[in-house]
Each structure stands twice: as structure tokens, then as C-alpha cells.
Coordinates of C-alpha atoms and ligand atoms in Angstrom, one line a residue:
Chain A
M1128 CA -69.3 109.3 119.6
S1129 CA -72.5 107.5 120.2
D1130 CA -73.8 110.8 121.5
T1131 CA -73.3 112.5 118.2
M1132 CA -74.8 109.6 116.4
V1133 CA -78.0 110.0 118.4
E1134 CA -78.0 113.7 117.9
H1135 CA -77.7 113.3 114.2
A1136 CA -80.6 110.9 114.0
I1137 CA -82.9 113.7 115.2
A1138 CA -84.0 116.1 112.5
I1139 CA -86.3 118.4 114.4
Q1140 CA -86.4 119.0 118.1
T1141 CA -88.5 121.6 119.7
S1142 CA -88.4 122.4 123.4
G1143 CA -91.2 124.4 124.9
I1144 CA -91.6 126.4 121.8
S1145 CA -94.4 129.0 122.1
R1146 CA -95.7 132.0 120.2
V1147 CA -98.0 134.7 121.6
F1148 CA -99.8 137.2 119.4
K1149 CA -101.0 140.0 121.6
K1150 CA -102.9 137.9 124.2
L1151 CA -103.5 134.9 122.0
R1152 CA -101.3 131.9 122.7
A1153 CA -101.1 130.6 119.1
V1154 CA -98.5 127.9 120.0
N1155 CA -98.3 126.9 123.6
S1156 CA -95.1 125.1 124.7
V1157 CA -94.8 122.4 122.1
N1158 CA -92.2 119.7 122.5
L1159 CA -91.6 117.5 119.5
T1160 CA -88.8 115.1 118.5
I1161 CA -88.8 114.1 114.9
Q1162 CA -86.4 111.5 113.5
Q1163 CA -84.5 111.9 110.3
G1164 CA -86.4 110.4 107.4
E1165 CA -89.6 110.5 109.3
L1166 CA -92.9 111.8 107.8
F1167 CA -94.6 113.7 110.6
S1168 CA -98.1 115.1 110.3
L1169 CA -99.6 117.9 112.3
L1170 CA -103.3 117.6 112.3
G1171 CA -105.7 120.1 113.8
P1172 CA -108.7 122.4 113.3
N1173 CA -108.4 125.9 111.9
G1174 CA -106.4 128.2 114.1
A1175 CA -104.8 125.3 116.0
G1176 CA -101.3 126.7 115.5
K1177 CA -100.0 124.5 112.8
T1178 CA -98.8 127.2 110.5
T1179 CA -97.4 129.2 113.3
T1180 CA -95.3 126.2 114.4
I1181 CA -94.0 125.7 110.9
K1182 CA -93.2 129.4 110.5
M1183 CA -91.1 129.4 113.7
L1184 CA -89.2 126.3 112.5
C1185 CA -88.5 128.0 109.2
C1186 CA -87.1 131.1 111.0
L1187 CA -89.9 133.3 109.8
L1188 CA -91.5 134.0 113.2
K1189 CA -89.6 134.5 116.4
P1190 CA -90.7 132.2 119.2
S1191 CA -92.0 134.1 122.3
S1192 CA -90.3 131.4 124.4
G1193 CA -88.6 128.1 123.9
T1194 CA -86.6 127.1 120.9
A1195 CA -85.9 124.4 118.4
T1196 CA -83.1 122.8 116.4
I1197 CA -83.2 121.5 112.9
M1198 CA -80.5 118.9 112.2
G1199 CA -78.7 120.2 115.3
H1200 CA -78.8 123.9 114.2
D1201 CA -80.6 126.3 116.5
I1202 CA -83.3 128.2 114.7
Q1203 CA -82.5 131.4 116.6
K1204 CA -78.7 131.3 116.8
D1205 CA -78.0 130.0 113.4
P1206 CA -80.9 130.7 111.0
L1207 CA -78.7 130.7 107.9
A1208 CA -77.5 127.2 108.6
V1209 CA -81.2 126.1 109.1
K1210 CA -82.2 127.7 105.8
Q1211 CA -79.5 125.9 103.9
I1212 CA -81.2 122.5 104.7
I1213 CA -84.9 123.3 104.7
D1214 CA -87.5 124.3 102.2
V1215 CA -91.1 125.1 102.7
S1216 CA -94.3 125.1 100.7
P1217 CA -96.4 127.8 102.4
Q1218 CA -100.1 127.4 103.1
E1219 CA -100.9 130.1 100.6
T1220 CA -99.5 129.5 97.1
A1221 CA -96.5 131.8 96.8
L1222 CA -95.5 132.4 93.3
S1223 CA -94.1 135.2 91.1
E1224 CA -97.2 135.9 89.0
N1225 CA -95.6 137.6 86.1
L1226 CA -93.0 134.8 85.6
N1227 CA -93.5 131.4 84.0
A1228 CA -93.2 128.1 85.7
W1229 CA -89.5 127.6 84.7
E1230 CA -88.6 131.0 86.0
N1231 CA -90.4 130.4 89.3
L1232 CA -88.5 127.1 89.8
N1233 CA -85.3 128.8 88.9
L1234 CA -85.9 131.5 91.5
T1235 CA -86.1 129.1 94.5
G1236 CA -83.5 126.7 93.1
R1237 CA -80.9 129.3 92.4
S1238 CA -81.5 131.1 95.6
H1239 CA -80.8 127.9 97.4
G1240 CA -77.4 127.9 95.7
L1241 CA -78.0 125.2 93.1
E1242 CA -76.2 125.3 89.7
K1243 CA -78.1 126.4 86.7
S1244 CA -77.9 123.0 85.0
V1245 CA -79.0 121.2 88.2
V1246 CA -82.0 123.5 88.5
R1247 CA -83.0 122.9 84.9
Q1248 CA -82.7 119.1 85.3
R1249 CA -84.8 119.1 88.5
S1250 CA -87.3 121.6 87.1
Q1251 CA -87.9 119.3 84.1
E1252 CA -88.6 116.3 86.4
L1253 CA -90.8 118.3 88.7
L1254 CA -92.8 119.9 85.9
E1255 CA -93.4 116.5 84.4
M1256 CA -94.4 115.0 87.7
M1257 CA -96.8 117.8 88.4
G1258 CA -98.3 117.6 85.0
L1259 CA -97.4 121.2 84.2
M1260 CA -95.0 120.8 81.3
D1261 CA -97.4 121.9 78.6
R1262 CA -98.2 125.1 80.4
S1263 CA -94.6 125.7 81.6
K1264 CA -93.9 128.7 79.4
E1265 CA -97.0 130.6 80.3
R1266 CA -97.1 133.4 82.9
V1267 CA -98.3 131.6 86.1
K1268 CA -101.0 134.3 86.8
R1269 CA -103.1 132.5 84.2
F1270 CA -102.8 129.2 86.1
S1271 CA -105.8 127.7 87.8
G1272 CA -105.7 127.4 91.6
G1273 CA -104.7 123.8 91.6
M1274 CA -102.0 124.4 89.1
K1275 CA -100.6 127.2 91.2
R1276 CA -100.6 124.9 94.2
R1277 CA -98.7 122.2 92.3
L1278 CA -96.1 124.7 91.2
S1279 CA -95.8 126.1 94.6
I1280 CA -95.0 122.7 96.0
A1281 CA -92.6 122.0 93.2
M1282 CA -90.8 125.2 94.1
A1283 CA -90.1 123.7 97.5
L1284 CA -88.8 120.5 96.0
V1285 CA -86.3 121.9 93.6
S1286 CA -83.6 122.4 96.2
D1287 CA -84.1 118.8 97.3
P1288 CA -84.0 119.8 101.0
Q1289 CA -83.1 117.5 103.9
V1290 CA -86.0 118.8 105.8
L1291 CA -89.2 119.7 104.0
F1292 CA -92.2 121.6 105.5
L1293 CA -95.5 121.2 103.6
D1294 CA -98.3 123.3 104.9
E1295 CA -101.5 121.8 103.6
P1296 CA -99.9 120.6 100.3
T1297 CA -103.0 119.1 98.8
L1298 CA -105.5 121.8 99.6
G1299 CA -107.5 122.5 96.5
L1300 CA -106.1 119.7 94.4
D1301 CA -108.3 117.4 92.3
P1302 CA -108.2 113.7 93.3
Q1303 CA -105.8 112.8 90.5
S1304 CA -103.3 115.5 91.5
R1305 CA -103.7 114.6 95.1
A1306 CA -102.9 111.0 94.4
A1307 CA -99.9 112.0 92.4
M1308 CA -98.8 114.2 95.3
W1309 CA -99.2 111.4 97.8
E1310 CA -97.2 109.1 95.5
H1311 CA -94.4 111.6 95.4
I1312 CA -94.5 112.2 99.2
N1313 CA -94.3 108.4 99.7
Q1314 CA -91.3 108.3 97.4
I1315 CA -89.3 110.8 99.4
K1316 CA -90.4 109.3 102.7
G1317 CA -87.5 107.7 104.4
S1318 CA -84.8 109.8 102.7
K1319 CA -86.1 113.2 103.7
T1320 CA -87.7 114.5 106.8
V1321 CA -91.1 115.9 106.1
M1322 CA -93.4 117.8 108.3
L1323 CA -96.8 118.0 106.8
T1324 CA -100.0 119.7 107.9
T1325 CA -103.3 118.6 106.5
H1326 CA -107.0 118.7 107.1
Y1327 CA -107.4 115.4 105.3
L1328 CA -107.4 112.7 107.9
E1329 CA -107.0 109.9 105.4
E1330 CA -103.9 111.8 104.1
A1331 CA -102.3 111.7 107.5
D1332 CA -103.5 108.2 108.0
S1333 CA -101.9 106.8 104.9
L1334 CA -98.8 108.9 104.7
A1335 CA -97.5 109.8 108.1
D1336 CA -95.2 107.7 110.3
R1337 CA -96.5 109.6 113.2
I1338 CA -99.3 112.1 113.8
A1339 CA -99.7 114.9 116.3
I1340 CA -103.1 116.3 116.9
M1341 CA -102.9 120.0 117.8
D1342 CA -105.6 122.1 119.3
E1343 CA -105.5 125.6 120.7
G1344 CA -101.7 125.7 120.4
R1345 CA -101.0 122.5 122.2
I1346 CA -100.2 119.0 121.1
V1347 CA -103.1 117.0 122.4
V1348 CA -102.0 113.6 121.4
L1349 CA -99.1 112.1 119.5
G1350 CA -98.4 108.7 118.0
T1351 CA -98.7 106.4 115.1
S1352 CA -102.1 106.2 113.4
Q1353 CA -102.6 102.8 115.0
E1354 CA -101.6 104.0 118.5
L1355 CA -104.0 106.9 118.3
K1356 CA -106.8 104.6 117.3
D1357 CA -106.0 102.1 120.0
G1358 CA -105.8 104.9 122.5
I1359 CA -109.6 105.5 122.2
S1360 CA -110.6 102.0 121.3
E1361 CA -112.1 101.2 124.8
Q1362 CA -114.8 103.4 123.3
S1363 CA -117.1 101.6 120.9
V1364 CA -119.1 103.3 118.2
L1365 CA -122.5 102.1 117.2
R1366 CA -124.1 103.4 114.2
V1367 CA -127.9 103.1 114.2
E1368 CA -129.8 103.8 111.0
A1369 CA -133.4 104.5 111.8
E1370 CA -136.5 106.2 110.6
G1371 CA -138.6 108.6 112.7
L1372 CA -135.9 109.8 115.0
T1373 CA -136.9 113.1 116.6
N1374 CA -134.8 115.6 118.6
D1375 CA -136.8 114.6 121.7
V1376 CA -135.8 110.9 121.3
V1377 CA -132.2 111.8 120.8
E1378 CA -132.2 113.9 123.9
R1379 CA -133.7 111.1 125.9
L1380 CA -131.1 108.7 124.4
R1381 CA -128.4 111.1 125.7
E1382 CA -129.7 110.5 129.2
I1383 CA -128.5 107.0 128.9
Y1384 CA -125.5 107.5 126.5
P1385 CA -124.2 111.1 126.7
E1386 CA -122.2 110.9 123.4
V1387 CA -124.8 110.7 120.7
T1388 CA -124.2 112.4 117.4
V1389 CA -126.8 112.8 114.8
V1390 CA -125.6 111.6 111.4
D1391 CA -127.2 111.2 108.0
G1392 CA -130.1 108.8 108.4
G1393 CA -129.6 108.0 112.0
V1394 CA -127.3 108.4 115.0
E1395 CA -123.9 107.4 116.2
I1396 CA -123.5 106.4 119.9
R1397 CA -120.2 106.3 121.6
A1398 CA -119.6 104.6 124.9
E1399 CA -117.3 102.3 126.7
K1400 CA -120.0 99.7 127.1
L1401 CA -122.9 99.6 124.6
D1402 CA -125.9 97.4 125.1
L1403 CA -127.5 96.8 121.7
Y1404 CA -130.7 95.3 123.2
E1405 CA -131.1 98.1 125.6
I1406 CA -130.9 100.6 122.7
L1407 CA -133.4 98.7 120.6
D1408 CA -135.7 98.3 123.5
F1409 CA -135.5 102.0 124.0
L1410 CA -136.2 102.9 120.4
R1411 CA -138.9 100.5 119.5
P1412 CA -141.7 101.6 121.9
R1413 CA -141.2 105.1 120.6
G1414 CA -142.2 104.1 117.1
I1415 CA -138.8 104.2 115.6
V1416 CA -138.0 101.7 112.9
V1417 CA -134.4 100.6 113.1
R1418 CA -133.1 99.7 109.6
S1419 CA -129.6 98.6 110.6
T1420 CA -127.0 98.7 113.3
Q1421 CA -123.3 98.6 112.8
L1422 CA -120.4 98.5 115.3
K1423 CA -117.6 100.7 113.9
Q1424 CA -113.9 100.6 114.2
A1425 CA -112.3 103.7 115.6
S1426 CA -111.1 106.0 112.8
L1427 CA -108.8 108.9 112.9
D1428 CA -111.9 111.0 112.7
D1429 CA -113.0 109.6 116.0
V1430 CA -109.6 110.2 117.5
F1431 CA -109.9 113.8 116.4
L1432 CA -113.3 114.2 117.7
H1433 CA -112.4 112.5 121.0
H1434 CA -109.5 114.8 121.6
T1435 CA -110.7 118.2 120.3
G1436 CA -114.5 117.8 120.7
R1437 CA -114.9 118.9 117.1
E1438 CA -115.4 117.2 113.9
L1439 CA -112.7 117.9 111.3
R1440 CA -114.1 119.4 108.2
E1441 CA -112.0 120.6 105.4
Chain B
M175 CA -74.2 136.6 94.7
R176 CA -77.3 134.6 95.5
F177 CA -79.4 137.7 95.6
L178 CA -79.0 138.1 91.9
E179 CA -81.7 135.6 91.1
L180 CA -84.2 137.5 93.3
A181 CA -83.0 140.8 91.9
K182 CA -83.5 139.6 88.4
R183 CA -87.0 138.3 89.3
N184 CA -87.9 141.7 90.9
L185 CA -86.8 143.5 87.7
K186 CA -88.8 141.2 85.5
E187 CA -91.8 141.3 87.7
S188 CA -91.8 145.1 87.6
F189 CA -91.0 145.5 84.0
L190 CA -93.4 142.7 82.8
D191 CA -96.2 144.4 84.7
P192 CA -97.8 146.9 82.2
L193 CA -99.0 149.0 85.1
S194 CA -95.5 149.5 86.5
L195 CA -94.0 150.0 83.1
G196 CA -96.6 152.6 82.2
L197 CA -96.3 154.5 85.4
T198 CA -92.5 154.6 85.6
I199 CA -91.6 155.1 81.9
A200 CA -94.5 156.1 79.8
L201 CA -96.2 158.6 82.1
P202 CA -93.2 160.8 82.8
I203 CA -92.3 161.0 79.1
G204 CA -95.9 161.8 78.2
L205 CA -96.1 164.5 80.9
F206 CA -92.8 166.0 79.6
F207 CA -94.2 166.3 76.1
I208 CA -97.4 167.9 77.3
L209 CA -95.9 170.3 79.8
Q210 CA -93.1 171.5 77.5
T211 CA -95.7 172.8 75.0
L212 CA -96.4 175.5 77.6
G213 CA -92.8 176.6 77.4
R214 CA -93.7 179.4 75.0
I215 CA -95.9 181.0 77.6
E216 CA -94.0 180.3 80.8
D217 CA -90.3 179.9 81.3
L218 CA -90.8 177.2 84.0
F219 CA -92.0 174.8 81.3
K220 CA -89.1 175.2 79.0
P221 CA -87.3 171.8 78.6
T222 CA -84.2 172.8 80.5
M223 CA -86.2 173.9 83.5
L224 CA -88.7 171.1 83.2
A225 CA -86.5 168.1 82.8
P226 CA -85.3 167.8 86.4
G227 CA -88.8 168.1 87.7
I228 CA -90.1 165.4 85.3
V229 CA -87.2 163.1 86.3
L230 CA -88.2 163.6 90.0
F231 CA -91.8 162.8 89.1
G232 CA -90.5 159.6 87.4
F233 CA -88.7 158.8 90.7
V234 CA -92.0 159.1 92.5
M235 CA -93.3 156.5 90.2
I236 CA -90.4 154.3 91.2
V237 CA -91.5 154.7 94.8
F238 CA -94.8 153.5 93.7
S239 CA -93.7 150.4 91.8
S240 CA -91.0 149.4 94.2
G241 CA -93.3 149.9 97.1
F242 CA -96.0 148.0 95.3
L243 CA -93.7 145.1 94.5
L244 CA -92.5 144.7 98.1
A245 CA -96.0 145.1 99.6
R246 CA -97.5 142.6 97.2
D247 CA -94.7 140.1 97.9
R248 CA -95.4 140.5 101.6
E249 CA -99.1 139.9 101.1
S250 CA -98.7 136.9 98.7
S251 CA -96.2 135.3 101.1
L252 CA -93.7 135.1 98.2
L253 CA -91.4 137.1 100.4
A254 CA -92.0 134.7 103.3
R255 CA -91.0 131.9 100.9
M256 CA -87.9 133.7 99.8
L257 CA -87.0 134.4 103.4
T258 CA -86.7 130.7 104.1
A259 CA -83.9 130.5 101.4
P260 CA -80.4 130.9 102.7
L261 CA -80.1 134.6 101.8
R262 CA -78.7 137.3 104.1
P263 CA -80.6 140.4 105.1
S264 CA -78.3 142.4 102.8
D265 CA -79.2 140.1 99.9
F266 CA -82.8 141.1 100.3
I267 CA -82.1 144.8 100.6
A268 CA -80.0 144.6 97.4
A269 CA -82.6 142.5 95.6
Y270 CA -85.4 144.9 96.3
A271 CA -83.4 148.1 95.7
L272 CA -80.9 147.6 92.9
P273 CA -83.4 146.7 90.1
F274 CA -84.8 150.1 90.3
I275 CA -81.5 151.9 89.6
P276 CA -81.5 150.8 86.0
I277 CA -85.2 152.0 85.8
G278 CA -84.1 155.4 87.1
I279 CA -81.2 155.5 84.6
I280 CA -83.6 154.8 81.8
Q281 CA -85.9 157.6 83.0
V282 CA -83.1 160.1 83.1
A283 CA -81.7 159.0 79.7
A284 CA -85.2 159.2 78.2
I285 CA -86.1 162.6 79.5
Y286 CA -82.7 164.2 78.9
G287 CA -82.4 162.4 75.5
I288 CA -85.8 163.6 74.3
G289 CA -85.2 167.0 75.9
S290 CA -82.0 167.5 73.9
F291 CA -84.2 167.4 70.7
L292 CA -86.6 170.0 72.2
G293 CA -83.9 172.5 73.1
L294 CA -82.7 171.3 76.5
R295 CA -79.2 172.7 77.2
I296 CA -76.7 171.9 80.0
S297 CA -74.2 174.7 80.5
G298 CA -72.5 173.2 83.5
N299 CA -71.1 169.8 84.3
V300 CA -73.3 167.0 83.1
G301 CA -71.7 164.5 85.5
L302 CA -72.7 166.7 88.4
V303 CA -76.3 166.8 87.3
M304 CA -76.3 163.0 87.0
L305 CA -74.7 162.6 90.4
I306 CA -77.4 164.7 92.1
L307 CA -80.1 162.8 90.3
F308 CA -78.5 159.5 91.2
V309 CA -78.3 160.3 94.9
M310 CA -81.9 161.6 94.8
C311 CA -83.0 158.4 93.1
C312 CA -81.4 156.3 95.9
G313 CA -83.4 158.4 98.4
Y314 CA -86.6 157.7 96.5
I315 CA -85.8 154.0 96.4
G316 CA -85.4 154.2 100.2
I317 CA -88.8 155.7 100.5
G318 CA -90.2 152.9 98.4
M319 CA -88.7 150.4 100.7
I320 CA -90.2 152.2 103.8
L321 CA -93.7 152.2 102.3
G322 CA -93.4 148.7 100.9
S323 CA -92.4 147.4 104.3
L324 CA -95.1 149.3 106.3
V325 CA -98.3 149.6 104.3
S326 CA -100.5 147.3 102.3
T327 CA -100.9 147.4 98.6
R328 CA -104.4 148.9 99.1
Q329 CA -103.0 151.7 101.2
L330 CA -100.1 152.4 98.9
G331 CA -102.3 154.1 96.4
F332 CA -102.8 157.1 98.5
T333 CA -99.8 156.8 100.9
Y334 CA -97.4 157.6 98.1
M335 CA -99.2 160.9 97.6
I336 CA -97.1 161.8 100.7
V337 CA -94.2 161.7 98.3
L338 CA -95.9 163.0 95.2
F339 CA -97.2 166.3 96.6
P340 CA -94.0 167.5 98.2
T341 CA -92.2 166.7 95.0
I342 CA -94.6 168.6 92.8
F343 CA -94.8 171.5 95.3
S344 CA -91.0 171.7 95.6
G345 CA -91.1 173.2 92.2
A346 CA -91.1 170.2 89.8
W347 CA -93.4 172.3 87.6
M348 CA -95.1 174.6 90.1
P349 CA -93.4 177.9 90.6
V350 CA -92.3 177.8 94.3
D351 CA -91.7 181.6 94.5
M352 CA -95.3 182.3 93.6
M353 CA -96.4 180.4 96.7
G354 CA -94.9 182.8 99.1
E355 CA -91.8 182.9 101.3
G356 CA -93.2 180.7 104.1
F357 CA -94.1 178.0 101.7
N358 CA -90.7 178.2 100.1
R359 CA -89.0 177.8 103.4
V360 CA -91.1 174.7 104.2
V361 CA -90.3 172.9 101.0
H362 CA -86.6 173.6 101.5
C363 CA -86.7 171.5 104.6
L364 CA -87.1 168.6 102.3
P365 CA -84.5 167.4 99.8
F366 CA -86.6 167.6 96.6
A367 CA -86.5 171.4 96.3
H368 CA -82.7 171.3 96.8
A369 CA -82.2 168.7 94.1
L370 CA -84.2 170.8 91.7
D371 CA -82.4 174.1 92.6
A372 CA -79.0 172.4 92.2
T373 CA -79.6 170.7 88.9
R374 CA -81.2 173.8 87.4
A375 CA -78.4 176.0 88.6
I376 CA -75.9 173.7 86.9
M377 CA -77.9 173.4 83.7
I378 CA -78.9 177.0 83.3
D379 CA -76.3 179.1 85.1
G380 CA -73.4 176.6 84.7
A381 CA -72.9 176.5 88.5
G382 CA -70.0 174.4 89.9
F383 CA -70.0 172.0 92.8
S384 CA -69.0 174.7 95.4
D385 CA -72.1 176.7 94.3
I386 CA -74.5 173.9 95.0
A387 CA -72.6 172.1 97.8
T388 CA -75.3 173.0 100.4
N389 CA -78.1 171.7 98.3
F390 CA -76.1 168.6 97.6
L391 CA -75.6 167.9 101.3
W392 CA -79.4 168.3 101.9
V393 CA -80.0 165.7 99.2
L394 CA -77.3 163.4 100.3
G395 CA -78.3 163.6 104.0
Y396 CA -81.9 162.8 103.3
S397 CA -81.1 160.0 100.8
V398 CA -78.9 158.3 103.4
A399 CA -81.6 158.7 106.0
F400 CA -84.4 157.4 103.7
L401 CA -82.3 154.4 102.8
A402 CA -81.4 153.7 106.4
L403 CA -85.0 153.9 107.4
G404 CA -86.0 151.7 104.5
V405 CA -83.4 149.0 105.5
L406 CA -84.6 149.2 109.1
S407 CA -88.3 148.8 108.3
F408 CA -87.5 146.0 105.9
K409 CA -85.4 144.2 108.5
R410 CA -88.2 144.4 111.0
R411 CA -90.4 142.5 108.6
M412 CA -87.9 139.7 108.2
L413 CA -88.4 138.1 111.5
E414 CA -91.8 139.0 113.1
Ligands
ATP1426 N1 -99.5 137.3 112.4 C1 -100.5 137.0 113.3 N2 -101.0 138.0 114.1 C2 -102.0 137.7 115.0 N3 -102.5 136.5 115.1 C3 -102.1 135.5 114.4 C4 -101.0 135.7 113.4 N4 -100.8 134.5 112.8 C5 -101.6 133.6 113.3 N5 -102.4 134.2 114.3 C6 -103.4 133.5 115.1 O1 -102.8 132.3 115.7 C7 -103.7 131.2 115.7 C8 -103.0 130.1 115.0 O2 -103.0 130.3 113.6 P1 -102.3 129.3 112.6 O3 -102.3 129.9 111.3 O4 -101.0 128.8 113.2 O5 -103.4 128.1 112.6 P2 -103.4 126.8 111.7 O6 -103.4 125.7 112.6 O7 -102.4 126.8 110.7 O8 -104.9 126.9 111.1 P3 -105.4 126.6 109.6 O9 -105.8 125.1 109.6 O10 -106.6 127.4 109.5 O11 -104.4 126.9 108.6 C9 -105.0 131.7 115.1 O12 -105.9 132.1 116.1 C10 -104.5 133.0 114.3 O13 -105.6 133.9 114.2
MG1427 MG1 -102.4 126.9 108.7

């Protein structure tokens, strides 16, 4: 009995799930265990394999090897049972352009087997939450990009699924809508299992219970935001704002500290041990005026950079 | 019956689209009016001869709009979204095929209705004419599903010519006999010429089922094959 209890507490479990396109290993043997009610964020640069992972979990793409279960249902053996309990907001907004917002919500709601009256009730709530009520009777092809995105997410929420996949839900939203979306995601956190991909580090940082950083099809690192930051915190980051920095000086500096990145108005130096005086003594004789120095706390950006060797830009 | 919502949506999406509406309904009717004015010069353009050809032309437009709907849904990932709903493969087939049957019925009703005012006569069994047209319509819907599953919306514009030309050259309003015996034999390897021969034989000569049984089998066989291929190519798109 305790066995089944444990089993039921797991919402998503993947074992060695992989997908190959021609020669490209888009997803390479990913193992994840996500608890019920957990908000799990997949973070990674373009082409990391986030969307491919989600598509396999939603039974849209066949894994090349490995498999996964959603609430105990195997995605390959019992896709219909999986589809009963999931819903997804795809990366591209997926709407029926010639229909209005109500009709679009009706389409996904009814297709998930909800009663008409239930769909109407939930649609009303969602349209209000997304600030779309006053445009709700208009054909959605006239919507702006952000409005389409909001409706597309609402369409995934109508069926009130146990497991929700959100592929870059806040892409292209203005700050206000994004804040509203975060608020809503925070509300459903705990009661629903959510897998969310995003390029906004602060989004993952503030919303997710756990974060997995994905790169080239693999999970590079996984943990809570704090754990990830602690994991690289033996590295210090010193930000030096200075005038007169030349490429030549930066190159010389790299001979002492290999990880030097040029930032706006200065440089950032990463190392396990930083000697501030050594750096100042190095810069001063070269005619460089140091305006300020600042020792920085590791951010998720740093974690990302550390593990993928790339900066994450939107 | 969960497919109903998607079927309704597909019907709405096609009918609310002025392009689809114009191509499937307005264009055949317009063509019928224009071509039948030539009826005084050439028998082939008399309403009774012309009506089945125009109806088949209308079905080609169904191929276009049903193929377009499916191809666009694939590209916009609306189909992907719907595929994550708890619907069975058969639900999707039904939702993307059935909405075009009423469109076909409207076309037939419009052409034969208008034709009856212009002197169209059916000497044989009306039901038999409708049966052949219905089976042929299902075949065209199958072709629409094949194209919609395989090609992109951009390619569809000329890909559907593969269907349009054989239909026209099967004698929709081009005299097949004039094109020579060899040509005639080639178009009779396809179902369209048989559908036209059969319906005209019933309408003009009052032919019964036994007279057109061979033609009917050609039409039926091809329609079943087109539908089966349509279902297969669609299913291959469901889980890539
Ligand atoms: N249908 C497909 N055919 C071929 N290659 C594909 C296909 N889908 C994805 N890929 C490739 O797989 C890799 C992973 O793509 P995926 O869409 O999963 O990345 P992602 O992490 O979601 O990226 P992004 O942040 O840009 O959305 C990419 O190199 C992509 O080109
Ligand atoms: Mg993606």
C-alpha cells in the first residue's frame, strides 16, 4: 500500500527518454522525477530540447528510446489516459483564427469532455483573468500577439488539468500581463503539477520549485534555485567599472583570471579566489581609472553561464 | 461524440473564411451560369450535360478547402494542440472529413436546383445520380485529407492541380471524345470520367443501375482507396 502511495505522489517520471531527428540528438536520455503539485521549470538556450521533451510527454512525438509516465500512465502504452489528465499551451500560439475567444475556449474545453455549462463558467473566469473579456466576441485573428498568447494559455487552463505543460507561456507578453500570468501560476502551484519552460531566468527563479537546466538535449544541472546558486558559489564574481579598458588589457587580465567577461562600462571577473588588490595593482599602472568594484552574489544567470558556457538572452 | 466540437469548429472555420466559401460555393455556381450560355452552340454545355461536371469541379474546390484547413492547422500547431486532447484517431478523421459532406450537399443542391430552372432534366433515377455523386464526393474528401496531411499550405496551391486537371479533362466540360481514343482510355483509368459517364447516362438516357454498374464500381473502388490513403497519411501525422 505504501508503494502505491509513493507511486501516486509522482506526477511525471521519465526514464532515459530520448529523441533523435535524423542525426541530431534533440533530447538525450533525460531522467526526471517530478512530484505532484510541483512547479518544475526547464531552462535552456534555443534548441536545447525543451519543446521536444514536452512534445514527447504530451504524446505528440514518439521517443526514439526510453519512456515516461504521467500520473502512472505510460505515454506510449496508454496515451489516451495521459491525454485525459494533461493540457498544454504550445510554444506557438495555437488558435482557431476565424473563431472568437469564447468559441476557442469552448473547443478545448468540450474536447476534454467538460459540460457546456462548466466550460462557460470557466471561460468567463479565464477571459476576465486574462483581460480579454471586452474583445471576447471578436474573431481572434484580429488579436494582437500578446492577446493571442493569453488566449492560447487560457485554452490550456479551461480543462483544469492535473498536469499542465506551459511552453514559454510569457513570451511576448507586456510586463503587466506577465505579472498577471505569474500570479495565476502561483495560485495553481501546489494543487496542479506544472512543467514550464522559459527564457526568463527571473521567472524560473521566482516561480519554480525546482529548475533543470538543459543544454544540447541533456539535463546539465537540476535543483532548487538556491541549490543551483550554491553549487557555483565557490566562484566569486567581481564587477569592476572602469574607464579606458582596452581589448589588450582585457586579454592580459585573462592571463591571470581566465574568466573575464566584458560588460557595459567595465568587466566581470569570475574566479574561485579573487585578489582585489592584485587586480587594482594590475589596472592602475596601465592608466585605467577604476570607478567602482562590487562583489556579486551568484545569480541564476551565472549558473546558466557556468553550465552552458552561454549567456541566456531572450 | 467528443469529435463534434472539433467538427463544428472545422465547419465554421471553413465557412467563415470568405476564400473557402467563395471557392467552394460561389465559383462553381458562377461557372455553371457562364458555361451554360454556350449550350445553344454546343450540346456539352447544355445544363443536363454540364451539371455533373460542374458538381465535380465543386468537389475539387472541397479538396482545396479541406486540404487547406488541415495543412494550416498542422502548420499553426492547432492540430498539435487538439492532438493532446483525449480524442481518438477516428475522432480526428471524422472531424476533418464530415464537415465537408454538407458542403458537397449544398453544392449539388445549388447546381441541380439552379439547373432545373435552366432546363436540366433527369430521365432516370434521381437517387442513383445522388448516390454516385455522394460516393465521388467522399473520394474527393479523401484526396483532400491526403494532400492536407502531406503538403504545406504554400504547396497546396499547385498540388491540387493534380486533381483539377484530370477532373476537367475527364469530360467535366471538355469533350473527351475529341481528344482521341488513347486519351479517352487514360482518363478512364481514373474515377472521374466514370462518375460523369454514369450520371449523364442516367440523366439523359434514363440508364438503370445495371447499365452503369461498372462505372459505379470504378468510382466506389477509387473513393474507398482515396479515403483509406487519406486516413493513413493523417494517422502518420498524429505521432511523429
Ligand atoms: N520536427 C523536427 N525535425 C527536425 N529537427 C527538429 C524537429 N523539432 C525539433 N528539432 C531540433 O531539435 C532541437 C531541439 O529543438 P527544441 O524545439 O526542442 O528546442 P527548445 O529547447 O524548445 O528551443 P527554443 O528555446 O528555441 O524553443 C533543435 O536543434 C531543433 O532544430
Ligand atoms: Mg521550444
